[in-house]
Short mmCIF file of C-alpha atoms and ligand atoms in Angstrom, two decimals:
data_model
loop_
_atom_site.label_atom_id
_atom_site.label_comp_id
_atom_site.label_asym_id
_atom_site.label_seq_id
_atom_site.Cartn_x
_atom_site.Cartn_y
_atom_site.Cartn_z
CA UNK A 32 107.55 96.38 103.81
CA UNK A 33 110.31 97.18 101.69
CA UNK A 34 110.33 100.87 99.94
CA UNK A 35 112.09 101.42 96.66
CA UNK A 36 112.63 105.00 95.34
CA UNK A 37 112.50 104.96 91.44
CA UNK A 38 113.57 108.02 89.82
CA UNK A 39 112.05 108.97 86.37
CA UNK A 40 114.63 109.89 83.77
CA UNK A 41 112.11 111.70 82.11
CA UNK A 42 113.23 114.87 83.88
CA UNK A 43 116.29 114.38 84.39
CA UNK A 44 119.35 116.53 81.90
CA UNK A 45 119.25 113.89 79.11
CA UNK A 46 122.70 115.70 78.10
CA UNK A 47 124.21 114.19 80.43
CA UNK A 48 122.33 111.24 81.70
CA UNK A 49 125.16 108.61 82.93
CA UNK A 50 126.15 111.48 85.40
CA UNK A 51 122.40 111.94 86.45
CA UNK A 52 122.05 108.32 87.24
CA UNK A 53 125.15 107.83 88.57
CA UNK A 54 124.35 111.10 90.94
CA UNK A 55 120.52 110.01 92.13
CA UNK A 56 121.54 105.97 93.08
CA UNK A 57 124.80 107.52 94.90
CA UNK A 58 121.91 109.67 96.82
CA UNK A 59 120.07 106.61 97.84
CA UNK A 60 117.61 105.24 94.25
CA UNK A 61 116.87 101.66 94.04
CA UNK A 62 115.59 101.42 90.75
CA UNK A 63 116.43 103.73 87.81
CA UNK A 64 112.70 104.51 85.63
CA UNK A 65 112.68 105.00 82.19
CA UNK A 66 109.95 106.13 80.03
CA UNK A 67 109.41 105.11 76.69
CA UNK A 68 107.05 107.19 74.98
CA UNK A 69 106.55 106.83 71.28
CA UNK A 70 104.45 109.79 70.31
CA UNK A 71 101.02 107.27 69.29
CA UNK A 72 99.74 105.16 72.49
CA UNK A 73 100.84 108.99 73.79
CA UNK A 74 101.86 111.85 72.73
CA UNK A 75 105.16 113.17 73.39
CA UNK A 76 108.39 111.18 71.87
CA UNK A 77 111.79 110.04 74.49
CA UNK A 78 113.74 107.48 74.16
CA UNK A 79 114.45 103.61 73.54
CA UNK A 80 117.16 100.72 73.76
CA UNK A 81 119.71 102.31 72.20
CA UNK A 82 119.55 104.07 75.56
CA UNK A 83 118.89 101.24 78.18
CA UNK A 84 121.92 99.52 76.52
CA UNK A 85 124.03 103.04 76.68
CA UNK A 86 123.52 103.28 80.50
CA UNK A 87 124.53 99.60 80.73
CA UNK A 88 127.70 100.14 79.47
CA UNK A 89 127.54 103.08 81.57
CA UNK A 90 127.98 100.55 84.45
CA UNK A 91 124.68 101.17 85.75
CA UNK A 92 123.89 97.96 87.92
CA UNK A 93 120.59 99.31 89.30
CA UNK A 94 117.27 97.17 87.75
CA UNK A 95 116.24 99.55 85.21
CA UNK A 96 112.27 99.82 85.03
CA UNK A 97 110.69 100.16 81.65
CA UNK A 98 107.46 101.66 81.26
CA UNK A 99 106.18 101.39 77.71
CA UNK A 100 103.95 103.68 76.67
CA UNK A 101 104.04 102.24 72.91
CA UNK A 102 101.93 100.80 70.77
CA UNK A 103 101.88 98.58 69.65
CA UNK A 104 103.91 96.28 72.63
CA UNK A 105 105.65 92.90 71.75
CA UNK A 106 108.23 93.91 68.44
CA UNK A 107 110.06 96.40 71.06
CA UNK A 108 110.34 93.69 73.93
CA UNK A 109 113.15 91.69 72.51
CA UNK A 110 114.70 94.56 71.99
CA UNK A 111 114.77 96.16 75.67
CA UNK A 112 115.45 92.49 76.84
CA UNK A 113 118.92 92.32 74.97
CA UNK A 114 119.55 96.39 75.68
CA UNK A 115 119.45 94.67 79.68
CA UNK A 116 115.86 95.52 80.89
CA UNK A 117 114.70 94.62 84.26
CA UNK A 118 111.05 94.96 84.37
CA UNK A 119 108.91 95.83 81.33
CA UNK A 120 105.50 97.19 82.14
CA UNK A 121 103.48 97.71 79.98
CA UNK A 122 99.52 99.17 79.74
CA UNK A 123 97.19 96.30 78.90
CA UNK A 124 95.25 98.50 76.27
CA UNK A 125 98.11 99.35 74.01
CA UNK A 126 98.46 94.92 73.26
CA UNK A 127 96.00 93.03 71.36
CA UNK A 128 96.69 90.35 73.13
CA UNK A 129 98.52 90.86 76.97
CA UNK A 130 98.81 87.16 78.35
CA UNK A 131 100.87 86.61 75.05
CA UNK A 132 102.43 90.48 76.11
CA UNK A 133 103.35 89.00 79.27
CA UNK A 134 104.69 85.85 78.57
CA UNK A 135 106.93 87.30 75.72
CA UNK A 136 108.57 89.60 78.43
CA UNK A 137 109.07 86.88 80.78
CA UNK A 138 110.43 84.10 78.32
CA UNK A 139 113.03 87.17 76.70
CA UNK A 140 114.39 87.00 80.75
CA UNK A 141 112.49 89.86 82.18
CA UNK A 142 109.99 90.66 84.88
CA UNK A 143 106.66 91.48 83.15
CA UNK A 144 104.51 94.57 84.90
CA UNK A 145 101.08 96.02 83.69
CA UNK A 146 100.74 100.04 84.07
CA UNK A 147 97.04 101.07 84.25
CA UNK A 148 95.45 104.85 83.71
CA UNK A 149 93.90 106.49 86.45
CA UNK A 150 90.67 105.98 84.51
CA UNK A 151 91.83 102.60 83.47
CA UNK A 152 89.52 99.68 85.35
CA UNK A 153 91.24 96.66 87.20
CA UNK A 154 89.59 94.02 85.39
CA UNK A 155 92.49 92.34 83.69
CA UNK A 156 94.32 91.97 86.95
CA UNK A 157 91.64 88.78 87.79
CA UNK A 158 93.42 86.63 85.13
CA UNK A 159 97.09 88.43 85.14
CA UNK A 160 98.52 88.89 88.42
CA UNK A 161 100.38 85.30 89.36
CA UNK A 162 102.10 85.89 86.15
CA UNK A 163 102.92 89.22 87.12
CA UNK A 164 105.92 91.16 89.21
CA UNK A 165 104.24 94.48 89.39
CA UNK A 166 101.75 95.95 88.93
CA UNK A 167 101.76 99.72 88.38
CA UNK A 168 99.38 102.52 88.47
CA UNK A 169 99.57 105.75 86.37
CA UNK A 170 98.33 108.75 89.29
CA UNK A 171 98.75 111.11 86.28
CA UNK A 172 97.75 110.43 82.52
CA UNK A 173 100.36 109.54 80.54
CA UNK A 174 102.77 111.49 78.21
CA UNK A 175 104.48 114.20 81.01
CA UNK A 176 106.49 114.82 84.13
CA UNK A 177 105.61 117.08 86.50
CA UNK A 178 101.74 116.78 86.24
CA UNK A 179 99.58 116.79 89.52
CA UNK A 180 98.43 113.98 91.13
CA UNK A 181 95.18 112.82 90.79
CA UNK A 182 93.63 111.29 94.90
CA UNK A 183 91.19 108.89 93.13
CA UNK A 184 93.87 106.17 92.61
CA UNK A 185 94.79 105.93 96.12
CA UNK A 186 91.55 103.84 96.00
CA UNK A 187 92.93 101.99 93.75
CA UNK A 188 96.11 101.53 95.20
CA UNK A 189 94.09 99.56 98.27
CA UNK A 190 92.59 97.79 96.21
CA UNK A 191 95.43 96.24 94.33
CA UNK A 192 96.96 95.77 97.70
CA UNK A 193 93.96 94.03 98.92
CA UNK A 194 94.40 91.62 95.48
CA UNK A 195 98.29 90.88 96.10
CA UNK A 196 97.18 90.36 100.04
CA UNK A 197 94.94 88.03 99.74
CA UNK A 198 96.42 85.47 96.78
CA UNK A 199 99.56 85.55 99.26
CA UNK A 200 101.43 87.13 95.35
CA UNK A 201 104.76 88.69 95.49
CA UNK A 202 104.14 91.19 93.40
CA UNK A 203 105.51 94.64 93.69
CA UNK A 204 102.96 97.73 93.43
CA UNK A 205 104.40 100.86 92.13
CA UNK A 206 102.95 104.31 91.31
CA UNK A 207 103.85 106.80 88.56
CA UNK A 208 102.67 110.65 88.40
CA UNK A 209 103.09 113.76 90.60
CA UNK A 210 105.21 111.37 93.77
CA UNK A 211 106.72 113.72 96.10
CA UNK A 212 107.73 114.93 99.55
CA UNK A 213 104.40 116.14 100.63
CA UNK A 214 102.59 112.86 99.46
CA UNK A 215 104.33 109.85 99.79
CA UNK A 216 103.64 109.04 103.19
CA UNK A 217 100.05 109.36 102.03
CA UNK A 218 100.71 106.53 99.10
CA UNK A 219 102.63 104.46 100.75
CA UNK A 220 99.95 104.28 103.92
CA UNK A 221 97.23 102.89 100.37
CA UNK A 222 99.52 99.70 100.24
CA UNK A 223 102.49 101.01 97.41
CA UNK A 224 105.86 100.00 97.48
CA UNK A 225 107.66 101.34 94.66
CA UNK A 226 108.08 105.50 94.42
CA UNK A 227 108.31 106.82 90.50
CA UNK A 228 109.48 110.59 91.32
CA UNK A 229 110.55 112.28 87.79
CA UNK A 230 110.73 115.88 88.54
CA UNK A 231 110.43 116.10 92.72
CA UNK A 232 113.73 114.14 92.04
CA UNK A 233 115.48 115.85 89.20
CA UNK A 234 114.36 119.32 89.49
CA UNK A 235 115.92 118.67 93.24
CA UNK A 236 119.33 120.84 94.06
CA UNK A 237 121.43 122.78 91.67
CA UNK A 238 122.53 120.84 87.99
CA UNK A 239 125.71 119.57 88.38
CA UNK A 240 126.43 119.04 91.44
CA UNK A 241 126.90 115.67 92.20
CA UNK A 242 125.35 115.32 95.79
CA UNK A 243 122.42 117.52 94.77
CA UNK A 244 119.65 114.06 94.93
CA UNK A 245 121.12 113.49 98.81
CA UNK A 246 118.56 115.71 100.51
CA UNK A 247 115.59 114.89 98.06
CA UNK A 248 116.39 111.29 98.96
CA UNK A 249 116.73 112.07 101.66
CA UNK A 250 113.34 113.05 102.63
CA UNK A 251 110.98 111.03 100.55
CA UNK A 252 113.08 107.86 103.03
CA UNK A 253 112.23 109.78 105.97
CA UNK A 254 107.85 109.97 104.81
CA UNK A 255 108.31 106.91 104.35
CA UNK A 256 109.94 106.28 107.70
CA UNK A 257 106.26 107.28 109.55
CA UNK A 258 104.52 105.25 107.91
C1 LIG B 413 104.86 110.19 83.32
C2 LIG B 413 105.51 109.29 83.24
C3 LIG B 413 106.49 109.90 84.66
C4 LIG B 413 107.02 111.07 84.84
C5 LIG B 413 105.83 111.19 86.22
O1 LIG B 413 104.10 109.28 81.59
O2 LIG B 413 105.39 107.91 83.55
O3 LIG B 413 107.40 108.62 85.17
O4 LIG B 413 108.74 110.95 84.46
O5 LIG B 413 106.79 112.78 86.37
P1 LIG B 413 106.44 113.45 87.78
O6 LIG B 413 107.34 112.79 88.97
O7 LIG B 413 107.07 114.73 87.66
O8 LIG B 413 105.49 113.32 87.67
ZN1 LIG B 414 106.66 105.79 84.09
#
């Protein structure tokens, strides 16, 4: 299994975002996790396509994993595609027509994914899994960084991994919320291959130090090497 580390820029220093993203990628991160919140689907407000485009213009070439916590979904999809998103994931309860939203993301040239909140059942995967590039399991309730990992999500991860394997699909299984060096190994053992970590990564080291993320990324990788 190839493991990927996806720092969530929600916990980055936004006054120096380009530099923060450069530093975290230089320290060995694989993907930029980009949290979009609308103060409607979730009780917080963050960043939109302009910021995604700015990161591309800044020279970021790594995959950008746009996690939409917005309702409705479809209107904003083409804007993010134009802004350089790689993955676009959305919450099924935020879209009236899930299959249509998945299709829109694919047609726009991006990789679609579905996101499941801790208490949201996985039933829609029955009819969507083969159309997806990513399944994202929330291990906290969406809206804020720095929350505690909800352990029952490990059972969900095992279920999704089973479904992916049973169908012989090449779909990434990502987890988001409360992940750090203390639990990443257990999460990987449950079948997850892509790990979002916000506060654990961006809270590390001393602000302004270009190497501040080296040791946290290395310790996440060291834990993954033990799986
Ligand atoms: C929460 C966001 C997460 C958040 C994770 O709604 O989707 O990506 O940044 O933060 P941590 O890793 O601090 O739990
Ligand atoms: Zn997220």
